Tab-separated table of C-alpha atoms in Angstrom:
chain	number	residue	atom	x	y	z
C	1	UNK	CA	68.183	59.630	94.253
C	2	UNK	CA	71.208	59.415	92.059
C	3	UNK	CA	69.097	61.512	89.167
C	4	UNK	CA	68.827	64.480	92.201
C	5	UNK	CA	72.419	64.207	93.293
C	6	UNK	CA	73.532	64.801	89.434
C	7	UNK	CA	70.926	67.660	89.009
C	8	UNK	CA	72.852	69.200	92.421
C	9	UNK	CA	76.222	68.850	90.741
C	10	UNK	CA	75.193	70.558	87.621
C	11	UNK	CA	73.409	73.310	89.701
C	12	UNK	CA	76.654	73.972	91.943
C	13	UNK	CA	79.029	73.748	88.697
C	14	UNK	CA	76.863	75.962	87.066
C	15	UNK	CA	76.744	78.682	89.510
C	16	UNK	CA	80.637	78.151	89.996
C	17	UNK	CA	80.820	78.803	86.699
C	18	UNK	CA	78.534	81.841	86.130
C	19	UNK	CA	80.488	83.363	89.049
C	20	UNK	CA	84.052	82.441	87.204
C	21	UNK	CA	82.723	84.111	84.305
C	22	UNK	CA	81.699	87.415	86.300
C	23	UNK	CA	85.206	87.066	87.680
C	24	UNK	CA	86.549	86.874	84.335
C	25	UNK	CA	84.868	89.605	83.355
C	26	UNK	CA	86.266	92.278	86.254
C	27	UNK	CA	89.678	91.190	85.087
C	28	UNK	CA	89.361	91.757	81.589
C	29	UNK	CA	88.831	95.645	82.885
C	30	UNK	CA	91.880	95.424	85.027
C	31	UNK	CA	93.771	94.026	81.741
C	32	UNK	CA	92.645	97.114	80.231
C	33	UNK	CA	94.083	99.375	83.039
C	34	UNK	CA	97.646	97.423	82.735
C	35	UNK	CA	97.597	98.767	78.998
C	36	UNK	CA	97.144	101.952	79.929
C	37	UNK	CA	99.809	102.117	82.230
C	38	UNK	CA	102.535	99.696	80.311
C	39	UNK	CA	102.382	98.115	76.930
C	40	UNK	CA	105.026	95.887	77.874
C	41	UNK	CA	103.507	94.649	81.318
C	42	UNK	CA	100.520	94.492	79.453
C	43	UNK	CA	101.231	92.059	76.858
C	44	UNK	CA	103.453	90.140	79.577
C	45	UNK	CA	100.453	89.757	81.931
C	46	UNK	CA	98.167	88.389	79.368
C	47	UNK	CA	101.137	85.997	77.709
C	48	UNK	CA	100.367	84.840	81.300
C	49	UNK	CA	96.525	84.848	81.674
C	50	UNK	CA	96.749	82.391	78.353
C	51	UNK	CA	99.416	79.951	79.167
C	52	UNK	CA	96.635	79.624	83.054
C	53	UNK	CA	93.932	79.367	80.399
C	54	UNK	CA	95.704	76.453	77.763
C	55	UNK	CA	96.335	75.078	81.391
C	56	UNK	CA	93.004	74.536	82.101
C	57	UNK	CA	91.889	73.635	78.100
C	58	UNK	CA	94.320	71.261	78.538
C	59	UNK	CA	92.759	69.735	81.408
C	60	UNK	CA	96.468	70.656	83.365
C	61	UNK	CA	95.405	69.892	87.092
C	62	UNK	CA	97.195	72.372	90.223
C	63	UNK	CA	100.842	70.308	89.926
C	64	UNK	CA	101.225	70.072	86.375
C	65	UNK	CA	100.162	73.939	85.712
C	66	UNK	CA	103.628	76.195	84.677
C	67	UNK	CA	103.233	78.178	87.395
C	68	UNK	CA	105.287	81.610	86.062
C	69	UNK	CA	103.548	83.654	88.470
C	70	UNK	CA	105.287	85.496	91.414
C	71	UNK	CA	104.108	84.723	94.559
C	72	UNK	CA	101.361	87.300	95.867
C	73	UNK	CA	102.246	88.853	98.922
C	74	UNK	CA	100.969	92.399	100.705
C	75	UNK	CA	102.625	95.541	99.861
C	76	UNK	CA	105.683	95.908	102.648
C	77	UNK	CA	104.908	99.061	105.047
C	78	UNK	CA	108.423	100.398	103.938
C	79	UNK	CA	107.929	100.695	100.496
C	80	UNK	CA	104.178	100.958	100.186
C	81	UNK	CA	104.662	105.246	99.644
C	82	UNK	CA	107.155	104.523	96.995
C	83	UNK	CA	104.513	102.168	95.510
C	84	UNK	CA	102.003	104.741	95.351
C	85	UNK	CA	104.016	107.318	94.464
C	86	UNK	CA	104.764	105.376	91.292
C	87	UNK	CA	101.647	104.756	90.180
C	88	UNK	CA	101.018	108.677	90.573
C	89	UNK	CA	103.961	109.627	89.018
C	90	UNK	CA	102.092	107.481	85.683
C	91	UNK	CA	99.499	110.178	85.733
C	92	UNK	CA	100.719	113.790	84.840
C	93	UNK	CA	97.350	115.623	85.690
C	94	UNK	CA	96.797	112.973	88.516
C	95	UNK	CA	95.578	109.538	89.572
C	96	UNK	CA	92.258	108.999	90.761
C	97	UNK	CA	91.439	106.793	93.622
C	98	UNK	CA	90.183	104.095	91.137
C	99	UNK	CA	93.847	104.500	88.875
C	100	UNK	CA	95.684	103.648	91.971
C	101	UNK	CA	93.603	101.385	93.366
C	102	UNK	CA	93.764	99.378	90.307
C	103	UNK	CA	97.283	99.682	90.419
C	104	UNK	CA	97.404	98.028	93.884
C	105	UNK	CA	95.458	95.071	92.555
C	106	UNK	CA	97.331	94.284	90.015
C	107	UNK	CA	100.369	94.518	91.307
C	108	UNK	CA	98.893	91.390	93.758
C	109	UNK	CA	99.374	93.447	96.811
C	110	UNK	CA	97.028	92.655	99.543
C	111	UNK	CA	95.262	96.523	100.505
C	112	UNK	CA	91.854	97.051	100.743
C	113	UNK	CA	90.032	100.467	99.177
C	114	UNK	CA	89.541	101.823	102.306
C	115	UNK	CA	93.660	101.425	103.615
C	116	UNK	CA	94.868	103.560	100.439
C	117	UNK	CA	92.367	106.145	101.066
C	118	UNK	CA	93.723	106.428	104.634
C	119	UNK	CA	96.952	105.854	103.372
C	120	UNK	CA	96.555	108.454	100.583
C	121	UNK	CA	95.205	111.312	103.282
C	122	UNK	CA	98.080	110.371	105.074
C	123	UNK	CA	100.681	111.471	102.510
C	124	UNK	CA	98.558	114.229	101.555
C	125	UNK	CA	99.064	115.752	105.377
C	126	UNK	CA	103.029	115.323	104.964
C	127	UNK	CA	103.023	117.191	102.011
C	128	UNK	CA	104.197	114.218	100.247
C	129	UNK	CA	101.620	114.269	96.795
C	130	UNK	CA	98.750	116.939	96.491
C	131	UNK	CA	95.032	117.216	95.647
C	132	UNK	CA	94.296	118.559	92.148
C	133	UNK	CA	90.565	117.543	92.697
C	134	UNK	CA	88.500	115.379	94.601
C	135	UNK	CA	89.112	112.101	94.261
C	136	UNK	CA	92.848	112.972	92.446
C	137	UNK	CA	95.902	112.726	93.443
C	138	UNK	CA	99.655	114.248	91.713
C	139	UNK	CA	103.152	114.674	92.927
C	140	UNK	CA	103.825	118.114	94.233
C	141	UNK	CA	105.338	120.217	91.430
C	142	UNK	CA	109.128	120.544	91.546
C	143	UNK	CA	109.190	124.688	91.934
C	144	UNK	CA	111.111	126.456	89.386
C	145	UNK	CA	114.836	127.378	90.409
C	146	UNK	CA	117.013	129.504	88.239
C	147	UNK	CA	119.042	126.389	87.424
C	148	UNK	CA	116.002	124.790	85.966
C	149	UNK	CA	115.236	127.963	84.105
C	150	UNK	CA	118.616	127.870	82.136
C	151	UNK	CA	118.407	123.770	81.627
């Protein structure tokens, strides 16, 4: 009985660990979208990732982990525009769904797909960013003034 219990344990850690490993995977990509939006953040966020991972080589448990990390907490209604707008602003030629999306995640922000897409409709009917395509979004172009002209 003891022989099927172990068997059980290896089959559970196992499949905890194949899924890990998937997980591991999808943030490797995200890593990959920090670089293209920051350097900096970049090489900050993955400083981090490894100091979690020597953690756990370590054999660190939950208490004795340097927890560096910011709290994650969802994106506050008043600022969420601003948010967005940032990670627009990134993109010249403008931000596809999946750029700012991405940009949502990482930042640890609790929104689903679906809420910026509403969200992102939303600001398109105030006039707030525009459509270049489907599926892209850019700030509005500044129109030219005769004071810009001259500068």
């Amino acid at each position: 009985m003891a022989y099927n219990q172990d068997e059980e344990r290896e089959a559970a850690a196992r499949q905890l660990a194949k899924m890990l490993l998937g997980e591991a995977r999808r943030l490797a990509l995200q890593f990959q979208t920090i670089l293209t939006l920051d350097a900096g953040v970049h090489q900050e966020a993955v400083d981090e990732f490894a100091a979690l991972v020597e953690d756990l080589r370590s054999g660190a448990t939950r208490g004795e982990t340097s927890s560096r990390a910011e709290i994650e907490r969802p994106l506050d209604s008043g600022n969420t525009e601003n948010f967005i707008l940032d990670i627009i602003g990134i993109f010249p030629e403008g931000a596809s769904v999946e750029n700012i999306f991405n940009g949502v995640i990482e930042s640890g922000a609790a929104m689903s797909r679906e809420a910026l897409t509403v969200r992102l409709h939303r600001m398109l009917r105030a006039g707030k960013i525009m459509r270049p395509s489907q599926g892209h979004y850019a700030l509005p172009h500044a129109p030219v003034t005769p004071f810009r002209r001259m500068s």
